[in-house]
Short mmCIF file of C-alpha atoms and ligand atoms in Angstrom, two decimals:
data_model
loop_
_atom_site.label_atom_id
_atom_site.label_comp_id
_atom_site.label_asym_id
_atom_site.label_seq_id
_atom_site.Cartn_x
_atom_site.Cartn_y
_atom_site.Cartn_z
CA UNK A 19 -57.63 37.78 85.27
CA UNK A 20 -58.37 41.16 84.47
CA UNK A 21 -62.06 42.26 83.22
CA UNK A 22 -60.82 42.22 79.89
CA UNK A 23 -59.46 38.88 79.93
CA UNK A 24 -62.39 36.97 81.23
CA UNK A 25 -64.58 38.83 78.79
CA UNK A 26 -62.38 36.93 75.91
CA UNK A 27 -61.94 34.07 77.66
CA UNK A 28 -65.83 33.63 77.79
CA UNK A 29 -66.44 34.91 74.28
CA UNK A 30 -63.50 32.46 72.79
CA UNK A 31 -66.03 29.62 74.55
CA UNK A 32 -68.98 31.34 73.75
CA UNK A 33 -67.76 31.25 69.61
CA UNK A 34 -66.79 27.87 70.20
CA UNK A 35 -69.87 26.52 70.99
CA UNK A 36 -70.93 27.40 67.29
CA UNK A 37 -70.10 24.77 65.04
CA UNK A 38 -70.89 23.57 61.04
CA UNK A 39 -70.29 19.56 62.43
CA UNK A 40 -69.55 18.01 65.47
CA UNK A 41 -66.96 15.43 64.64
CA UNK A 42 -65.14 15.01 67.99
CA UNK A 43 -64.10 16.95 71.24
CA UNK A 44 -62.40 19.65 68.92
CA UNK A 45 -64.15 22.93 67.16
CA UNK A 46 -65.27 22.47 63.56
CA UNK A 47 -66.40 25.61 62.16
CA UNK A 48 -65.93 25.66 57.93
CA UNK A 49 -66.29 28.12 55.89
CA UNK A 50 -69.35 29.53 54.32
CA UNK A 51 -71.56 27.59 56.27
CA UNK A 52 -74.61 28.43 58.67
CA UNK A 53 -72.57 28.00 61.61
CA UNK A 54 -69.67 30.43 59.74
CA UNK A 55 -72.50 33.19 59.31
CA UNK A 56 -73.84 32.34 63.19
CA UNK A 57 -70.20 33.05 64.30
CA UNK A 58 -69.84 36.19 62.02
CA UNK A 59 -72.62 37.89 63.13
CA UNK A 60 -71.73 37.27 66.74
CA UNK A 61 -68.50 38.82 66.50
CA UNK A 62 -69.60 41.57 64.25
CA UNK A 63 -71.54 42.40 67.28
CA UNK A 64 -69.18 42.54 69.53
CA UNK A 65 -67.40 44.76 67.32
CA UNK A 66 -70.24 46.98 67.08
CA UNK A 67 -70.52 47.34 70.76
CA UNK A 68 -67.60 49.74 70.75
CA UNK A 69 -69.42 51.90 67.77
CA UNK A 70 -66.94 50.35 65.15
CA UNK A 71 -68.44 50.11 61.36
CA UNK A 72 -68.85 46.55 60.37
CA UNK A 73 -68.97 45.32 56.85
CA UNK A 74 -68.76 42.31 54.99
CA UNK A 75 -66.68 42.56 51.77
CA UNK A 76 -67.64 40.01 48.72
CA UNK A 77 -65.79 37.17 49.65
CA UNK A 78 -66.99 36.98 53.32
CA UNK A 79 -63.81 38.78 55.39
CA UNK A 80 -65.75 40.53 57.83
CA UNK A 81 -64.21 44.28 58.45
CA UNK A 82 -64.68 46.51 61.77
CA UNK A 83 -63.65 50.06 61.08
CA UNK A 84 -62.35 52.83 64.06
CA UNK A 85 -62.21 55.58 62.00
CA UNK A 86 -58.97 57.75 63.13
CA UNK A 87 -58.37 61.69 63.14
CA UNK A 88 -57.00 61.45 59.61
CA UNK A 89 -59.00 59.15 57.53
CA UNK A 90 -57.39 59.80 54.39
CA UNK A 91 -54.00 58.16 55.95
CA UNK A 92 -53.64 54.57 54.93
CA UNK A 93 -54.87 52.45 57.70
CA UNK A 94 -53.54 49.71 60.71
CA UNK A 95 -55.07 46.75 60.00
CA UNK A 96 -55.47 43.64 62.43
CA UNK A 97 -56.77 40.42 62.56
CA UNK A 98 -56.80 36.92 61.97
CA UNK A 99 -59.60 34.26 61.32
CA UNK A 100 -62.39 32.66 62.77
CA UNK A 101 -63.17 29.49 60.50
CA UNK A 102 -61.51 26.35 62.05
CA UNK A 103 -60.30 23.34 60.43
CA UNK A 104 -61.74 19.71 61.29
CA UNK A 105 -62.31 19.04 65.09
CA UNK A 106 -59.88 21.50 66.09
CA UNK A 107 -58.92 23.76 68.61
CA UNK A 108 -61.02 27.13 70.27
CA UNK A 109 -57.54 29.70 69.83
CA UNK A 110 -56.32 29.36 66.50
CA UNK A 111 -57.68 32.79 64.67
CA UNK A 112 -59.83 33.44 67.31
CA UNK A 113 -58.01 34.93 69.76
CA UNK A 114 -56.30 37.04 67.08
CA UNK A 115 -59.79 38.74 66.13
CA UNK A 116 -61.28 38.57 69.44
CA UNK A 117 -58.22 39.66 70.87
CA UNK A 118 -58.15 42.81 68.29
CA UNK A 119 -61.75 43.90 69.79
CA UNK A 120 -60.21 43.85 72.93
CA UNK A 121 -57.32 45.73 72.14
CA UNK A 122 -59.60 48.42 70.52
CA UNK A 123 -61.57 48.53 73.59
CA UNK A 124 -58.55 48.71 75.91
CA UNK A 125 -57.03 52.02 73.88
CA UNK A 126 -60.54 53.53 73.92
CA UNK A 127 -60.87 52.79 77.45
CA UNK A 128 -57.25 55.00 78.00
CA UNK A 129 -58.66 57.61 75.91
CA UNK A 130 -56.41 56.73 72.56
CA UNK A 131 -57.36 58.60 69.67
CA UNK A 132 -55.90 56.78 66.46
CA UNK A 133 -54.65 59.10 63.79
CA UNK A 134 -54.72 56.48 61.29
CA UNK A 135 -58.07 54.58 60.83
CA UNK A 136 -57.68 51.03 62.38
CA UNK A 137 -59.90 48.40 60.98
CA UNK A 138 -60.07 44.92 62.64
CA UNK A 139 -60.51 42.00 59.96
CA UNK A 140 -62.22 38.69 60.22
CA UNK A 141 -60.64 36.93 57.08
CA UNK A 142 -62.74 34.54 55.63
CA UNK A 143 -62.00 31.10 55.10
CA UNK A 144 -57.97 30.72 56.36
CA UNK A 145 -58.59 27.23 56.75
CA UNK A 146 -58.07 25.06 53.52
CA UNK A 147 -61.62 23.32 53.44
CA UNK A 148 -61.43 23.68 49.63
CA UNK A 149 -57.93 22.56 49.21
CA UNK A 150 -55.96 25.34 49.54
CA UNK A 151 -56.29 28.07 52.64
CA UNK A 152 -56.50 31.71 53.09
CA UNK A 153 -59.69 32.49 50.65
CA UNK A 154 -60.46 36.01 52.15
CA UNK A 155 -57.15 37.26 52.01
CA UNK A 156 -56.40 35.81 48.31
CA UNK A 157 -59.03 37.50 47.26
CA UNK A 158 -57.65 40.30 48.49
CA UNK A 159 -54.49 40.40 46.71
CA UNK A 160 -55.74 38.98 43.52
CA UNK A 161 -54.91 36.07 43.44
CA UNK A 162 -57.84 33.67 43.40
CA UNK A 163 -59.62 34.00 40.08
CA UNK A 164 -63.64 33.95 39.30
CA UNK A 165 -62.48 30.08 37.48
CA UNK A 166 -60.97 28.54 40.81
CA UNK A 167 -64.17 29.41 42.30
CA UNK A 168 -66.00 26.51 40.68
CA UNK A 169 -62.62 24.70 40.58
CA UNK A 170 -61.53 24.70 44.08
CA UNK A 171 -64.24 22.15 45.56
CA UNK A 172 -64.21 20.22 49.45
CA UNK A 173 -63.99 17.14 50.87
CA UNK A 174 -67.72 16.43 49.46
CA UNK A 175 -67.09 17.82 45.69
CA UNK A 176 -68.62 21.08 46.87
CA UNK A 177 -67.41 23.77 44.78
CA UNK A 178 -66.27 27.44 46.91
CA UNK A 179 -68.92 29.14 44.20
CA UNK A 180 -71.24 26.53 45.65
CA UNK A 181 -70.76 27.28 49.07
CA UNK A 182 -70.68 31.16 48.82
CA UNK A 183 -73.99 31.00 47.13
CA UNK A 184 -75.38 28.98 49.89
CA UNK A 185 -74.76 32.05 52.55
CA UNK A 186 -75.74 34.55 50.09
CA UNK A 187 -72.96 35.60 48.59
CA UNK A 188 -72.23 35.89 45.17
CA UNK A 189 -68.95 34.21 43.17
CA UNK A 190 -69.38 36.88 40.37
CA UNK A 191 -68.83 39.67 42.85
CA UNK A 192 -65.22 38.19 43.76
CA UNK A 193 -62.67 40.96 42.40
CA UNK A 194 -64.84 43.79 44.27
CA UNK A 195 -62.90 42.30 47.30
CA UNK A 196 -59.64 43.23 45.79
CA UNK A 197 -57.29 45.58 48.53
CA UNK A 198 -56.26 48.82 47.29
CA UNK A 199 -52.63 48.33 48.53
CA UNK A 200 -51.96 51.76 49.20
CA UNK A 201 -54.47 52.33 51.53
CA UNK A 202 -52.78 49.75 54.05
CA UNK A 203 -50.21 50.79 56.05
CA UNK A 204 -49.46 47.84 57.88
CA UNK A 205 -50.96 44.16 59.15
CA UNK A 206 -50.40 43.04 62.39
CA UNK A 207 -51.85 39.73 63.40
CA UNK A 208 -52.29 38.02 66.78
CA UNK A 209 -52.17 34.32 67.10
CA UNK A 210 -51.06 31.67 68.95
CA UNK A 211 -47.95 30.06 68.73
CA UNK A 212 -49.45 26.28 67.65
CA UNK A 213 -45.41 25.12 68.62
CA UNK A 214 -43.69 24.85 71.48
CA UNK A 215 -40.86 27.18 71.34
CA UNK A 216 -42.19 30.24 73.27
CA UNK A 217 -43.33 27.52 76.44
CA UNK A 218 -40.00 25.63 76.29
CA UNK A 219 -37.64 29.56 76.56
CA UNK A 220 -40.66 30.30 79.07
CA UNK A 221 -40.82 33.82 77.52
CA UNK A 222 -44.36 35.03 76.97
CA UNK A 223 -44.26 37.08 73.37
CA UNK A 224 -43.18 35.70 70.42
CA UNK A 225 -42.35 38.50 67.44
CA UNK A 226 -43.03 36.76 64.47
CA UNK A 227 -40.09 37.16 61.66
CA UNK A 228 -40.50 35.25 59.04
CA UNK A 229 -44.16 32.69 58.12
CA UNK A 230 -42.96 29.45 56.37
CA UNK A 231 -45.04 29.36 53.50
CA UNK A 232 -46.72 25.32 51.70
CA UNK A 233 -46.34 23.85 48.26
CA UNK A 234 -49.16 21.38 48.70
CA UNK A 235 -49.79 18.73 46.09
CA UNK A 236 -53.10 16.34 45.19
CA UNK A 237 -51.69 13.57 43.17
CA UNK A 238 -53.89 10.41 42.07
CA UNK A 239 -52.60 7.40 41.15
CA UNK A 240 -54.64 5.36 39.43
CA UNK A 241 -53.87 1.15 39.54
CA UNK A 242 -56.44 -1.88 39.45
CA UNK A 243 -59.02 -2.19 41.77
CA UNK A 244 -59.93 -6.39 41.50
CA UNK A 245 -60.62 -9.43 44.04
CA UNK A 246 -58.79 -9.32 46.54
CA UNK A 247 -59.14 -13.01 47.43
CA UNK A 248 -57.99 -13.89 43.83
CA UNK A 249 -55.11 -11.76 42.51
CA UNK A 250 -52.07 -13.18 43.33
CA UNK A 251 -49.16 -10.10 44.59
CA UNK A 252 -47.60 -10.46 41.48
CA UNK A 253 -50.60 -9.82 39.28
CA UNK A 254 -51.14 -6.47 41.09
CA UNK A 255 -50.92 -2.85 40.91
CA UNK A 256 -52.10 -1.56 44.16
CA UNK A 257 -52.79 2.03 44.42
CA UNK A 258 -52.39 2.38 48.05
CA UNK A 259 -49.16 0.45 48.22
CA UNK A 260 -47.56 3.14 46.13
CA UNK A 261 -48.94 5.79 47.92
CA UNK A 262 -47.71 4.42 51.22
CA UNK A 263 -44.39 4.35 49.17
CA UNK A 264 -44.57 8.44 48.75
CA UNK A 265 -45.88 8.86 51.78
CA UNK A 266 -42.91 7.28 53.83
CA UNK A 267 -40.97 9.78 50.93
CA UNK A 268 -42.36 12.45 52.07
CA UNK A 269 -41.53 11.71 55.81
CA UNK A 270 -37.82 10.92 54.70
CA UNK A 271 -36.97 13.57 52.49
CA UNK A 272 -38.79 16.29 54.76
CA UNK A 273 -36.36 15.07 58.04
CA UNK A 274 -33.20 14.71 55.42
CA UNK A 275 -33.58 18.39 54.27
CA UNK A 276 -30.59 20.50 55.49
CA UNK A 277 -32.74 23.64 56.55
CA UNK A 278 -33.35 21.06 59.18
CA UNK A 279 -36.91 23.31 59.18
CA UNK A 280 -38.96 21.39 56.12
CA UNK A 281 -41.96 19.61 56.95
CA UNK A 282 -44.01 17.34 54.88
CA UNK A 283 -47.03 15.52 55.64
CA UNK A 284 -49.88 13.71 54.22
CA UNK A 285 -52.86 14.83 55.25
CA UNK A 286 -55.35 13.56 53.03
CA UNK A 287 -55.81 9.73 51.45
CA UNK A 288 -58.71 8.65 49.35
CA UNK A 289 -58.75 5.20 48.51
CA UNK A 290 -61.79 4.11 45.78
CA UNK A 291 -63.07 1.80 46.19
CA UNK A 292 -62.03 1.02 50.19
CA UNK A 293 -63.52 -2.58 50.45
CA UNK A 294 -61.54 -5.20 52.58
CA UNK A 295 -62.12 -7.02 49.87
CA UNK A 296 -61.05 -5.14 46.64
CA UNK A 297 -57.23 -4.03 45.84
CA UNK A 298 -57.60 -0.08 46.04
CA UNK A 299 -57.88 0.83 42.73
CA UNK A 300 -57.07 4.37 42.93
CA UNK A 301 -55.92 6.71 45.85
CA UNK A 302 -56.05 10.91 46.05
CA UNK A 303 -53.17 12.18 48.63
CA UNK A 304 -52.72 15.84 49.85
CA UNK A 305 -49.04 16.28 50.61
CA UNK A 306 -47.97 19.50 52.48
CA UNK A 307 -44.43 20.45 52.01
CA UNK A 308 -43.35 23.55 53.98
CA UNK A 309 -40.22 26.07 54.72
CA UNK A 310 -39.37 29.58 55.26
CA UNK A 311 -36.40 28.36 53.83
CA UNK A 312 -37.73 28.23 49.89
CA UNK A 313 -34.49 26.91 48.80
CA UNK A 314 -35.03 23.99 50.99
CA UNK A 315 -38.61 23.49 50.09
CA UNK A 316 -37.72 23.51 46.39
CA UNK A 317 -35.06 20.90 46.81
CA UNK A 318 -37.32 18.94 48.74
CA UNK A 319 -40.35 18.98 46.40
CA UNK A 320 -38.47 18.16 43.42
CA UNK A 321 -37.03 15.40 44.84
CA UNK A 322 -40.29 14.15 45.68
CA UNK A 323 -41.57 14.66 42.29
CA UNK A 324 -39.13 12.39 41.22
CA UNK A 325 -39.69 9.78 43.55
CA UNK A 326 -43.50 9.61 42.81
CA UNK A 327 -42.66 9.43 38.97
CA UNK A 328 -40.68 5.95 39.89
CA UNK A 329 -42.86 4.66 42.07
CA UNK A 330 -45.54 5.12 39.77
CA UNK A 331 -43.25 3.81 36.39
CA UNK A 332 -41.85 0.64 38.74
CA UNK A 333 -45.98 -0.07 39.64
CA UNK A 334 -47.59 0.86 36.69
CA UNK A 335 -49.77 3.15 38.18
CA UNK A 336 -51.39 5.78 35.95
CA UNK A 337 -50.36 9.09 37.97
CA UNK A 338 -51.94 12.93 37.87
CA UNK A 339 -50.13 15.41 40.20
CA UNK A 340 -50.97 19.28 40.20
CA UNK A 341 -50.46 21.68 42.82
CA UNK A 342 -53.22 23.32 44.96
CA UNK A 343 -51.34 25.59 47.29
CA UNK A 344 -47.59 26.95 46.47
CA UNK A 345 -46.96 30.16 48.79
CA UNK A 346 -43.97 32.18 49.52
CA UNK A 347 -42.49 32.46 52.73
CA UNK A 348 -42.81 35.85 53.74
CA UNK A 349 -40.48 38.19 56.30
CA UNK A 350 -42.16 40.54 58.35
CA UNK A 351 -41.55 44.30 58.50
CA UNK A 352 -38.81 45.74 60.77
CA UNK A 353 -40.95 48.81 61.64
CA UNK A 354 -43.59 46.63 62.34
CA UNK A 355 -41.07 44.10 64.39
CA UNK A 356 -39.81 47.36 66.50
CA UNK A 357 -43.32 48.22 67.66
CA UNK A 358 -44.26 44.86 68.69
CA UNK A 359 -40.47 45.08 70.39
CA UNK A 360 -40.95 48.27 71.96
CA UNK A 361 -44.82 46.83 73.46
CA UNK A 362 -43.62 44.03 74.71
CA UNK A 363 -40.72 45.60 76.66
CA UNK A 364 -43.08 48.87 77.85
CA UNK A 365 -44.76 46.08 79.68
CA UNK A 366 -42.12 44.74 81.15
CA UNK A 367 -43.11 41.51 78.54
CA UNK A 368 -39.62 39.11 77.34
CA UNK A 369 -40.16 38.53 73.91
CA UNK A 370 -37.93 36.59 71.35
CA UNK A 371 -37.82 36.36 67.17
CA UNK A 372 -39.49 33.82 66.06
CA UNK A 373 -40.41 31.41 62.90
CA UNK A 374 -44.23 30.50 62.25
CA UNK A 375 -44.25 27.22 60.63
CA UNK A 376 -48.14 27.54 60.57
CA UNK A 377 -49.21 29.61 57.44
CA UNK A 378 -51.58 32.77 57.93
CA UNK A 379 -53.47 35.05 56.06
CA UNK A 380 -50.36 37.62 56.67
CA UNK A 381 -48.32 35.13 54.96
CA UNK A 382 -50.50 36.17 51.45
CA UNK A 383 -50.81 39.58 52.13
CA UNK A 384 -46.96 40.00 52.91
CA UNK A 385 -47.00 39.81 49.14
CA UNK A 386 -48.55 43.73 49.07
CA UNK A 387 -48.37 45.61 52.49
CA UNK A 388 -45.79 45.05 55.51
CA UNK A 389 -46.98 42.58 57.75
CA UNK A 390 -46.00 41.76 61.19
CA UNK A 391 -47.42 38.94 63.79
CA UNK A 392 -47.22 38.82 67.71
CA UNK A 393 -47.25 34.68 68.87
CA UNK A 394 -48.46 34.22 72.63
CA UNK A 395 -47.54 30.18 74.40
CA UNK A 396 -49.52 27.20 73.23
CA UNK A 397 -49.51 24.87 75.69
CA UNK A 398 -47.56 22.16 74.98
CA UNK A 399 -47.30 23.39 71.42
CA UNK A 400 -50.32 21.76 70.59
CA UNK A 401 -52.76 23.09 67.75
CA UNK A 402 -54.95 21.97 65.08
CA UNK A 403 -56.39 19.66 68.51
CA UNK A 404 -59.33 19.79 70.97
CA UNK A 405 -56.92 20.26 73.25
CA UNK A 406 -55.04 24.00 72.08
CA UNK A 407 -54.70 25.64 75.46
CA UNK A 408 -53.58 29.19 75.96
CA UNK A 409 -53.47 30.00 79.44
CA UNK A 410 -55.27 33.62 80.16
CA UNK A 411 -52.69 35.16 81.55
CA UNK A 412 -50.87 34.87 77.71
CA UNK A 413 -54.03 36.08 76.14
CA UNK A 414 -54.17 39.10 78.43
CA UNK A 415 -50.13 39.57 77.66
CA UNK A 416 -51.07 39.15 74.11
CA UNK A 417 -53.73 41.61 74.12
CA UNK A 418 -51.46 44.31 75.70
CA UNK A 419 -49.38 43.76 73.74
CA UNK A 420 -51.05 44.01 70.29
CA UNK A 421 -52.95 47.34 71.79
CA UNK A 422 -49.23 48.87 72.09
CA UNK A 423 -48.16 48.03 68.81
CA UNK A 424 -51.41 49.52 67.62
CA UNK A 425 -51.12 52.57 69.35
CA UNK A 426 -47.70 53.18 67.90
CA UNK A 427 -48.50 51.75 64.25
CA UNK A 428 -51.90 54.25 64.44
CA UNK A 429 -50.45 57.47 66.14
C1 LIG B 21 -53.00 27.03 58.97
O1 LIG B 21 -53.97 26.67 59.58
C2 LIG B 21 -51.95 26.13 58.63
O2 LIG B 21 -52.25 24.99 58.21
O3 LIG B 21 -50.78 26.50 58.79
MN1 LIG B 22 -55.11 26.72 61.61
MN1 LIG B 23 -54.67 30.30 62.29
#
């Protein structure tokens, strides 16, 4: 391990020891909470160390700016995030803003002197505690509104204008964190794999070229909730028996798609009111549905539609379905794919094209500036678990390898 990489490794356990809940072996770090702000101002401080500018923009991405010879050029930005989702692992995000701090300090260590300003970004909020992911960097392309603010509301009916008020930031301020486009020249984000492609070719460097993007769903359906003890199965209209209906869907019609690269999950089931002794009554799912293939997807989801409408007519369950997440896959930038290329192979690195099927805050801002992502092993593919591993000498390779690309993207 070089000095480098056992500086991140300990700061990666060092921010992982900060946490809104303890709900297992995992990380859980939400959001606009006290822990979020803890973490913040722990990696704003490493970022300071090297003399970059922090700020914090109005919906909580955290910026560090090295100013470069030419200010006026539009800027390299990189990062990732550093919220987690529920008892999850100490990589995912982390080690692509950690890792960016190290890069920095790696090029100012050889002397580099960027022409373009680089700024490293903390987005805020990538994981979807409200629903739907990648808060900092909607805001940033304008597309999360003042009204989904109060809307948007987690797993206890907490509303994101709620929560930003509680770590002092204020809702009404939202479109000040709106990107001038032009002044970005390109994205590039460092993450882990969280799949097992990169371990199973046993190359190290993963170039990201295309991000499958979700269309997530809540739907409610709405039945009888009564004894039990003394309803006979005729005389019912169980809730959760027609969501385990779509569920099972989902799983079918996700494997059957002939992308062969859809996914579909439920994530999320609420059944009111869950007594052994009551017939649910009503039941909230979360279904994820996800492709870079959008043809696929869209197949897929409407097929599903239709299948919850009859399951719902055959029961005679009342039924609400809206959508709370529906992304487009994005494709990342050849000139940004070249540099990460031309890194990988100055180092003597093997890298290989690859697909995230994990979403990112690249995948929104794809929609405005070229974006580009660099994927080092997860062991065993595993992610969104206590047990995400990246072995050091990956997080060193991914380092290098995102300093490279930066030095060519910045020069
Ligand atoms: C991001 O965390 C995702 O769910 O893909
Ligand atoms: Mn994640
Ligand atoms: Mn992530």
């Amino acid at each position: 391990m070089t000095a480098i990489t056992a500086d991140l490794h300990a700061r990666i356990e060092q921010l992982a020891q900060i946490q809104s809940e303890v709900l297992g072996a995992g990380v859980t770090r939400e959001i606009y909470t006290p822990a979020y702000t803890e973490a913040a101002e722990l990696v704003a401080g490493w970022m300071r160390e090297l003399g970059l500018l922090t700020r914090l923009d109005a919906v909580g991405n955290l910026f560090a700016r090295w100013e470069g010879t030419e200010p006026e050029l539009p800027l390299v930005l990189t990062g990732s995030h550093f919220d987690t989702t529920l008892d999850a692992g100490k990589y995912d995000g982390v080690l692509g803003v950690l890792g960016a701090v190290d890069a920095v300090r790696q090029l100012q260590a050889e002397g580099f002197q960027p022409r373009r300003t680089i700024e490293i970004v903390g987005f805020a909020g990538e994981e979807p505690r409200f629903g739907a992911g990648c808060i900092g960097s909607r805001a940033m392309v304008g597309a999360l509104a003042r009204d989904d603010l109060d809307r948007m509301r987690d797993r206890r009916g907490v509303s994101v204008a709620e929560a930003m008020r509680g770590v002092g930031l204020d809702p009404d301020r939202i479109g000040e964190a709106l990107l001038d486009a032009e002044q970005v020249h390109v994205l590039v984000e460092l993450h882990i794999e969280q799949g097992a492609v990169l371990e199973s070719d046993g190359i190290p460097i993963g170039v990201v070229e295309y991000i499958a993007a979700p269309h997530d769903y809540r739907v409610t359906l709405t039945g009888e909730a009564r004894h039990a003890g003394s309803t006979p199965m005729t005389m019912r209209r169980d809730a959760l028996a027609g969501a385990a209906e779509i569920v099972l869907a989902v799983e079918r019609l996700a494997t059957g798609s002939h992308s062969g690269t859809t996914v579909g999950t439920v994530g999320i089931l609420n059944l009111t009111p869950s007594a052994v002794n009551v017939i649910p009554g009503e039941v909230t799912m979360d279904i994820d549905v996800r492709d870079s293939d959008l043809a696929a997807r869209t197949e897929v989801t409407d097929a599903l539609l239709r299948e919850i409408d009859a399951v719902a007519e055959r029961r005679g369950l009342a039924l609400d379905v809206i959508t709370t997440t529906q992304d487009v896959p994005a494709a990342c930038d050849p000139l940004i794919v070249a540099a990460v290329r031309e890194a990988a192979a100055e180092l003597g690195l093997p890298a290989r094209g690859i697909v995230s099927g994990a979403y990112h805050d690249s995948m929104v801002l794809g929609s405005k500036v070229p974006i580009g992502m660099i994927f080092v092993p997860s062991v065993a593919g595993l992610s969104h678990h206590p047990d995400e591993y990246t072995a050091p000498a990956d997080l060193e390779h991914g380092v290098a390898v995102l300093a490279g690309t930066l030095r060519r993207l910045a020069a």
